[in-house]
Amino acid sequence: MTAELHKRIAVLGLLLATLLLTGCQPAESPLLERRFIALGTIIDITLYGAEAEQADPVLAAIERDFHRLHHDWHAWEDSRLTALNTALQRGEHAPVPAELMAVLKQARALNRSSNGLFEPAIGGLMALWGFHSNDLPDSVPDNDTIAAWLAGRPRMTDLALENGQAHSDNPRLQLDLGAFAKGVAVDRAIAALRAAGIDNAIVNAGGDLRAIGARDRPWRIGIRHPRAPGVLASIATRNDESIFTSGDYERYFEFEGKRYHHIIDPRSGYPARDTASLTVIHSEAATADAAATALFVAGDAWPRTAADMGIERVLRVRADGTVEMTPAMAERIRFETEVEPVVVLQELP
Ligand code: ADP
Ligand code: MG
């Protein structure tokens, strides 16, 4: 395991401990927990009121599924995705397994509704930035390299998905599912739990999660403070909800005194500006994951993107520390620390 992953996991361990403090019942409550590492983060599954005999087989199956998706969709280690990227680069009509095909179609739909701000065709640019590595980059690519990528800018709309095959006329199109894979995997895990008759659960992928069931009182979920250790705010979930956050603190490096993080604006080729973290609540995890990334990229224009993507509950911490949110989010959130001015948007576009 790399130094970077070690560090992230140490931080996450603390964060998850905080979440469980705010989210769970005392020790005698009927909770079952399973924890493992996949998709570059800690996956933590908490069940309420399930028997171990009933839960163990489905938890084992979910763990296997996460590991398989980790390997199949890896953006830089040999995987089904890198094989597909190589074929796309050569201009081939590449066969795509049915499961990946469904995910690519879902990604293309979310790319459309976000007006291209959620852009999984961004793999080549992520590689230029040096983020396709287990270690963090230590320098910034030069302007000309980024300008050249922008000149031939690939988009999901360039990707033809027909008859079980993928093809692109733009050889720069390289897929990266990093903004979305965790959400897809979380939705799959929830579906598997439900199929096994488990109705009270949280599937938490490094602080991004989907919670189902009301148990005897709602799950209370902590949202990490983007600039301080601990929890900024908390939300009590209702029946079936996903809470996903994109933050500039997740993967970043500093170069000549400036922070460069891993959420890239496909319009500029540079890390998206002005947002420190952006949280959405939505029913499905895959949509919530893609939307958190898209609204992060949108910057000050996030209300427009939220409306386009059908996202009603949004919390944004600007890079200057001010907090903005939709009225529907304001109804649900409880701040756990003092925050800078809070702006509740009264009218959405
Ligand atoms: P995290 O995974 O840290 O919670 P995100 O869900 O926002 O954060 O995912 C960031 C990852 O998404 C990056 O590491 C990269 O793989 C990919 N990515 C970066 N910028 C974009 C973008 N504009 N659209 C789609 N994917 C992106
Ligand atoms: Mg995301």
Coordinates of C-alpha atoms and ligand atoms in Angstrom, one line a residue:
M1 CA 0.0 0.0 0.0
T2 CA 1.3 3.5 -0.8
A3 CA 2.1 6.2 1.7
E4 CA -0.7 8.3 0.3
L5 CA -3.3 5.6 0.8
H6 CA -2.0 4.9 4.3
K7 CA -2.4 8.5 5.2
R8 CA -5.9 8.8 3.7
I9 CA -7.0 5.7 5.5
A10 CA -5.6 6.9 8.9
V11 CA -7.6 10.1 8.4
L12 CA -10.7 8.2 7.4
G13 CA -10.4 5.9 10.3
L14 CA -10.8 8.9 12.6
L15 CA -13.6 10.3 10.5
L16 CA -15.5 7.0 10.5
A17 CA -15.1 6.8 14.3
T18 CA -16.7 10.2 14.5
L19 CA -19.5 9.2 12.2
L20 CA -20.3 6.2 14.3
L21 CA -20.3 8.3 17.4
T22 CA -22.9 10.6 15.9
G23 CA -24.6 7.9 13.9
C24 CA -25.1 4.9 16.1
Q25 CA -26.6 3.6 19.2
P26 CA -24.9 2.6 22.4
A27 CA -22.8 -0.6 22.5
E28 CA -25.7 -2.9 23.4
S29 CA -27.7 -2.1 20.3
P30 CA -28.1 -4.8 17.6
L31 CA -25.5 -3.5 15.1
L32 CA -23.4 -5.6 12.8
E33 CA -20.4 -4.1 11.1
R34 CA -18.0 -5.1 8.3
R35 CA -15.0 -3.0 7.2
F36 CA -12.6 -3.5 4.3
I37 CA -10.6 -1.5 1.9
A38 CA -11.6 -1.1 -1.8
L39 CA -11.9 1.6 -4.4
G40 CA -9.0 3.5 -2.6
T41 CA -10.9 3.9 0.6
I42 CA -12.5 2.2 3.7
I43 CA -15.8 0.6 3.0
D44 CA -17.8 0.3 6.2
I45 CA -21.2 -1.5 6.2
T46 CA -23.4 -1.2 9.3
L47 CA -26.5 -3.3 9.7
Y48 CA -29.2 -2.8 12.3
G49 CA -31.3 -5.6 13.6
A50 CA -30.0 -8.3 11.3
E51 CA -28.8 -11.8 12.5
A52 CA -25.2 -12.7 11.8
E53 CA -26.2 -15.9 10.0
Q54 CA -28.5 -14.0 7.7
A55 CA -26.0 -11.2 7.1
D56 CA -22.7 -13.0 6.7
P57 CA -23.2 -14.5 3.2
V58 CA -24.5 -11.2 1.7
L59 CA -21.7 -9.2 3.4
A60 CA -19.1 -11.6 2.0
A61 CA -20.7 -11.3 -1.5
I62 CA -20.7 -7.4 -1.2
E63 CA -17.1 -7.4 -0.2
R64 CA -16.2 -9.6 -3.2
D65 CA -18.2 -7.3 -5.5
F66 CA -16.4 -4.2 -4.3
H67 CA -13.0 -5.9 -4.8
R68 CA -14.0 -7.0 -8.3
L69 CA -15.2 -3.5 -9.3
H70 CA -12.0 -2.1 -7.9
H71 CA -10.0 -4.3 -10.3
D72 CA -12.3 -4.1 -13.3
W73 CA -12.6 -0.3 -13.3
H74 CA -9.2 0.7 -12.1
A75 CA -8.1 3.8 -14.0
W76 CA -4.4 3.1 -14.2
E77 CA -3.6 -0.4 -13.1
D78 CA -4.3 -3.2 -15.7
S79 CA -8.1 -3.5 -15.8
R80 CA -11.1 -3.9 -18.1
L81 CA -11.2 -0.2 -18.1
T82 CA -7.6 0.3 -19.1
A83 CA -8.0 -2.3 -21.8
L84 CA -11.0 -0.4 -23.1
N85 CA -9.1 2.8 -23.0
T86 CA -6.3 1.3 -25.1
A87 CA -8.8 0.1 -27.7
L88 CA -10.5 3.5 -27.8
Q89 CA -7.1 5.2 -28.3
R90 CA -6.5 2.9 -31.3
G91 CA -9.9 3.8 -32.8
E92 CA -11.2 0.3 -32.4
H93 CA -14.7 -0.9 -31.9
A94 CA -14.2 -2.5 -28.5
P95 CA -16.5 -5.1 -27.0
V96 CA -17.8 -4.0 -23.6
P97 CA -19.0 -6.4 -21.0
A98 CA -22.8 -5.9 -20.2
E99 CA -22.2 -4.6 -16.7
L100 CA -19.7 -2.0 -17.8
M101 CA -21.9 -1.0 -20.7
A102 CA -24.8 -0.3 -18.3
V103 CA -22.5 1.9 -16.2
L104 CA -21.2 3.8 -19.2
K105 CA -24.7 4.5 -20.3
Q106 CA -25.6 5.8 -16.9
A107 CA -22.4 7.9 -16.9
R108 CA -23.3 9.3 -20.3
A109 CA -26.8 10.3 -19.1
L110 CA -25.3 12.1 -16.0
N111 CA -22.8 13.8 -18.2
R112 CA -25.6 15.1 -20.3
S113 CA -27.7 16.4 -17.4
S114 CA -24.7 18.1 -15.9
N115 CA -23.9 19.8 -19.2
G116 CA -20.5 18.1 -19.4
L117 CA -19.3 19.1 -15.9
F118 CA -19.4 15.5 -14.8
E119 CA -17.0 14.3 -17.5
P120 CA -15.8 10.7 -17.2
A121 CA -14.0 11.1 -20.6
I122 CA -11.4 13.1 -18.7
G123 CA -9.0 10.2 -18.1
G124 CA -6.2 11.6 -20.3
L125 CA -6.2 14.9 -18.4
M126 CA -6.2 13.1 -15.0
A127 CA -3.1 11.3 -16.3
L128 CA -1.4 14.5 -17.5
W129 CA -1.9 15.9 -14.0
G130 CA -0.2 12.9 -12.6
F131 CA -3.3 11.7 -10.6
H132 CA -3.2 8.3 -12.3
S133 CA -0.6 7.0 -9.8
N134 CA -0.7 5.6 -6.3
D135 CA 1.4 8.5 -5.2
L136 CA 0.5 12.2 -5.4
P137 CA 2.0 14.4 -8.2
D138 CA 4.8 16.8 -7.2
S139 CA 4.6 19.3 -10.0
V140 CA 2.0 21.0 -12.3
P141 CA 1.8 20.2 -16.0
D142 CA 2.8 23.1 -18.2
N143 CA 0.1 25.3 -19.9
D144 CA 0.9 24.0 -23.4
T145 CA 0.2 20.4 -22.4
I146 CA -3.2 21.4 -21.0
A147 CA -4.0 23.6 -23.9
A148 CA -3.2 20.7 -26.3
W149 CA -5.7 18.5 -24.4
L150 CA -8.3 21.2 -24.4
A151 CA -7.9 21.7 -28.2
G152 CA -8.8 18.1 -28.8
R153 CA -11.1 17.9 -25.8
P154 CA -12.8 14.5 -25.6
R155 CA -16.4 14.3 -24.3
M156 CA -18.7 11.5 -23.3
T157 CA -21.0 12.6 -26.1
D158 CA -18.1 11.4 -28.5
L159 CA -18.6 7.9 -27.2
A160 CA -20.8 5.6 -29.3
L161 CA -22.2 2.7 -27.3
E162 CA -24.0 0.2 -29.6
N163 CA -24.3 -3.5 -30.0
G164 CA -22.2 -4.3 -27.0
Q165 CA -19.4 -2.2 -28.4
A166 CA -17.8 1.2 -27.6
H167 CA -16.1 3.4 -30.2
S168 CA -14.9 7.0 -30.4
D169 CA -13.6 9.0 -33.3
N170 CA -11.6 11.1 -30.8
P171 CA -8.6 9.0 -29.8
R172 CA -8.0 11.2 -26.8
L173 CA -11.1 9.9 -25.1
Q174 CA -10.0 8.0 -22.0
L175 CA -12.5 6.9 -19.4
D176 CA -12.1 7.5 -15.7
L177 CA -14.9 6.4 -13.4
G178 CA -13.4 7.9 -10.3
A179 CA -16.2 10.4 -9.7
F180 CA -18.9 7.8 -9.9
A181 CA -17.7 4.3 -9.2
K182 CA -18.1 4.5 -5.4
G183 CA -21.7 5.6 -5.9
V184 CA -22.4 2.7 -8.3
A185 CA -20.8 0.2 -5.9
V186 CA -22.8 1.5 -3.0
D187 CA -26.1 1.2 -4.9
R188 CA -25.2 -2.4 -5.8
A189 CA -24.5 -3.2 -2.2
I190 CA -27.8 -1.7 -1.0
A191 CA -29.6 -3.7 -3.7
A192 CA -27.9 -6.9 -2.5
L193 CA -28.8 -6.2 1.2
R194 CA -32.4 -5.6 0.3
A195 CA -32.5 -8.8 -1.8
A196 CA -31.3 -10.6 1.3
G197 CA -34.1 -9.1 3.4
I198 CA -32.0 -6.5 5.2
D199 CA -33.8 -3.2 5.4
N200 CA -31.8 -1.2 7.9
A201 CA -28.2 -0.4 6.8
I202 CA -25.6 2.1 6.0
V203 CA -23.1 1.4 3.2
N204 CA -20.3 4.0 3.8
A205 CA -17.5 4.4 1.3
G206 CA -15.0 6.8 3.0
G207 CA -17.7 9.1 4.2
D208 CA -19.9 8.9 1.1
L209 CA -22.9 6.7 1.9
R210 CA -26.4 5.4 1.4
A211 CA -28.6 4.7 4.3
I212 CA -31.8 2.7 4.3
G213 CA -34.4 2.0 6.9
A214 CA -35.7 4.0 9.8
R215 CA -34.7 1.5 12.5
D216 CA -36.0 2.9 15.8
R217 CA -34.7 6.4 15.0
P218 CA -32.9 7.9 12.0
W219 CA -29.3 7.3 11.2
R220 CA -27.4 10.5 11.9
I221 CA -24.6 11.2 9.5
G222 CA -21.6 13.5 10.0
I223 CA -20.3 15.7 7.2
R224 CA -16.6 16.4 7.4
H225 CA -15.3 19.9 7.9
P226 CA -13.2 20.7 4.8
R227 CA -10.6 22.7 6.7
A228 CA -10.6 21.3 10.3
P229 CA -10.6 17.9 11.8
G230 CA -14.0 16.6 12.8
V231 CA -17.6 17.2 11.7
L232 CA -19.0 20.4 10.2
A233 CA -22.6 19.4 10.3
S234 CA -24.9 16.4 10.6
I235 CA -28.0 15.1 8.8
A236 CA -30.6 12.6 10.0
T237 CA -31.4 10.3 7.0
R238 CA -35.0 9.6 6.0
N239 CA -35.8 6.1 4.9
D240 CA -33.5 5.8 1.8
E241 CA -31.0 8.5 1.1
S242 CA -27.5 8.9 -0.2
I243 CA -25.2 11.6 1.1
F244 CA -22.1 12.3 -1.1
T245 CA -19.4 15.0 -0.7
S246 CA -16.7 16.0 -3.1
G247 CA -13.9 17.9 -1.5
D248 CA -10.6 19.6 -2.4
Y249 CA -9.0 17.9 0.6
E250 CA -9.5 14.3 -0.6
R251 CA -6.5 14.1 -2.9
Y252 CA -4.3 17.2 -3.4
F253 CA -0.8 18.4 -3.5
E254 CA 0.8 21.7 -3.0
F255 CA 3.2 23.3 -5.5
E256 CA 4.8 26.7 -5.1
G257 CA 2.4 27.5 -2.3
K258 CA -0.8 26.6 -4.2
R259 CA -3.2 23.7 -3.7
Y260 CA -4.0 21.5 -6.6
H261 CA -6.7 18.9 -6.1
H262 CA -8.2 16.0 -8.1
I263 CA -11.5 17.5 -9.2
I264 CA -10.8 19.0 -12.6
D265 CA -12.9 21.4 -14.6
P266 CA -13.0 20.0 -18.1
R267 CA -13.5 23.5 -19.5
S268 CA -10.3 24.9 -18.1
G269 CA -8.2 21.8 -17.7
Y270 CA -7.3 22.9 -14.1
P271 CA -8.7 22.0 -10.7
A272 CA -12.1 23.5 -10.2
R273 CA -11.9 26.7 -8.2
D274 CA -13.8 28.4 -5.4
T275 CA -15.3 25.4 -3.7
A276 CA -13.8 23.5 -0.7
S277 CA -16.5 20.9 -0.4
L278 CA -19.9 20.2 -1.9
T279 CA -22.4 17.8 -0.4
V280 CA -25.6 16.5 -1.9
I281 CA -28.5 14.3 -0.7
H282 CA -30.2 12.3 -3.3
S283 CA -32.0 8.9 -3.4
E284 CA -29.5 7.0 -5.6
A285 CA -25.8 6.9 -4.7
A286 CA -24.5 6.9 -8.3
T287 CA -26.4 10.1 -9.1
A288 CA -25.4 11.7 -5.8
D289 CA -21.7 10.9 -6.5
A290 CA -21.7 12.3 -10.0
A291 CA -23.7 15.3 -8.9
A292 CA -21.4 16.2 -6.0
T293 CA -18.5 16.2 -8.5
A294 CA -20.5 18.2 -11.2
L295 CA -21.7 20.8 -8.7
F296 CA -18.2 21.1 -7.3
V297 CA -16.9 21.9 -10.8
A298 CA -19.8 24.3 -11.4
G299 CA -18.4 26.7 -8.8
D300 CA -20.8 29.7 -8.2
A301 CA -23.1 28.4 -10.9
W302 CA -24.0 25.3 -8.9
P303 CA -27.7 26.2 -8.4
R304 CA -28.2 25.9 -12.2
T305 CA -26.4 22.5 -12.4
A306 CA -28.4 21.3 -9.4
A307 CA -31.7 22.3 -11.1
D308 CA -30.5 20.6 -14.4
M309 CA -29.6 17.4 -12.5
G310 CA -32.8 17.4 -10.3
I311 CA -30.8 17.7 -7.1
E312 CA -32.8 19.6 -4.4
R313 CA -30.5 19.2 -1.3
V314 CA -27.1 20.9 -1.6
L315 CA -24.6 22.2 0.9
R316 CA -21.5 24.1 -0.4
V317 CA -18.6 25.3 1.6
R318 CA -16.8 27.9 -0.5
A319 CA -13.1 28.1 -0.5
D320 CA -13.4 31.3 1.5
G321 CA -15.3 29.5 4.2
T322 CA -18.8 30.8 3.6
V323 CA -21.5 28.2 3.5
E324 CA -24.3 28.1 0.9
M325 CA -27.3 25.8 0.7
T326 CA -30.7 25.1 -0.8
P327 CA -33.8 25.7 1.4
A328 CA -34.5 21.9 1.3
M329 CA -31.0 21.3 2.7
A330 CA -31.4 24.0 5.4
E331 CA -34.4 22.0 6.7
R332 CA -32.4 19.0 7.2
I333 CA -29.0 20.1 8.4
R334 CA -27.6 20.7 11.9
F335 CA -24.3 22.5 12.2
E336 CA -22.0 20.9 14.7
T337 CA -19.4 23.8 14.7
E338 CA -19.5 27.5 14.3
V339 CA -19.5 28.4 10.6
E340 CA -18.8 31.5 8.6
P341 CA -21.9 33.3 7.2
V342 CA -24.5 30.9 6.0
V343 CA -26.5 31.8 2.9
V344 CA -29.7 29.9 2.1
L345 CA -30.7 30.4 -1.4
Q346 CA -34.3 31.5 -1.6
E347 CA -34.9 30.9 -5.2
L348 CA -33.4 28.2 -7.4
P349 CA -33.2 28.7 -11.1
Ligands
ADP1 P1 -13.9 11.6 -4.2 O1 -13.8 10.4 -4.9 O2 -12.6 12.1 -3.6 O3 -15.1 11.6 -3.2 P2 -15.1 12.7 -6.5 O4 -16.3 11.9 -6.4 O5 -15.4 14.2 -6.9 O6 -14.3 12.8 -5.2 O7 -14.2 12.1 -7.6 C1 -12.9 12.7 -8.0 C2 -12.4 11.8 -9.0 O8 -13.2 11.9 -10.2 C3 -11.0 12.1 -9.5 O9 -10.0 11.5 -8.8 C4 -11.1 11.7 -11.0 O10 -10.8 10.3 -11.1 C5 -12.5 12.0 -11.4 N1 -12.7 13.3 -11.9 C6 -12.1 14.5 -11.7 N2 -12.7 15.5 -12.3 C7 -13.8 15.0 -12.9 C8 -14.9 15.6 -13.7 N3 -14.9 16.9 -13.9 N4 -15.8 14.7 -14.1 C9 -15.8 13.4 -13.9 N5 -14.8 12.8 -13.1 C10 -13.8 13.6 -12.7
MG2 MG -18.3 12.2 -7.1

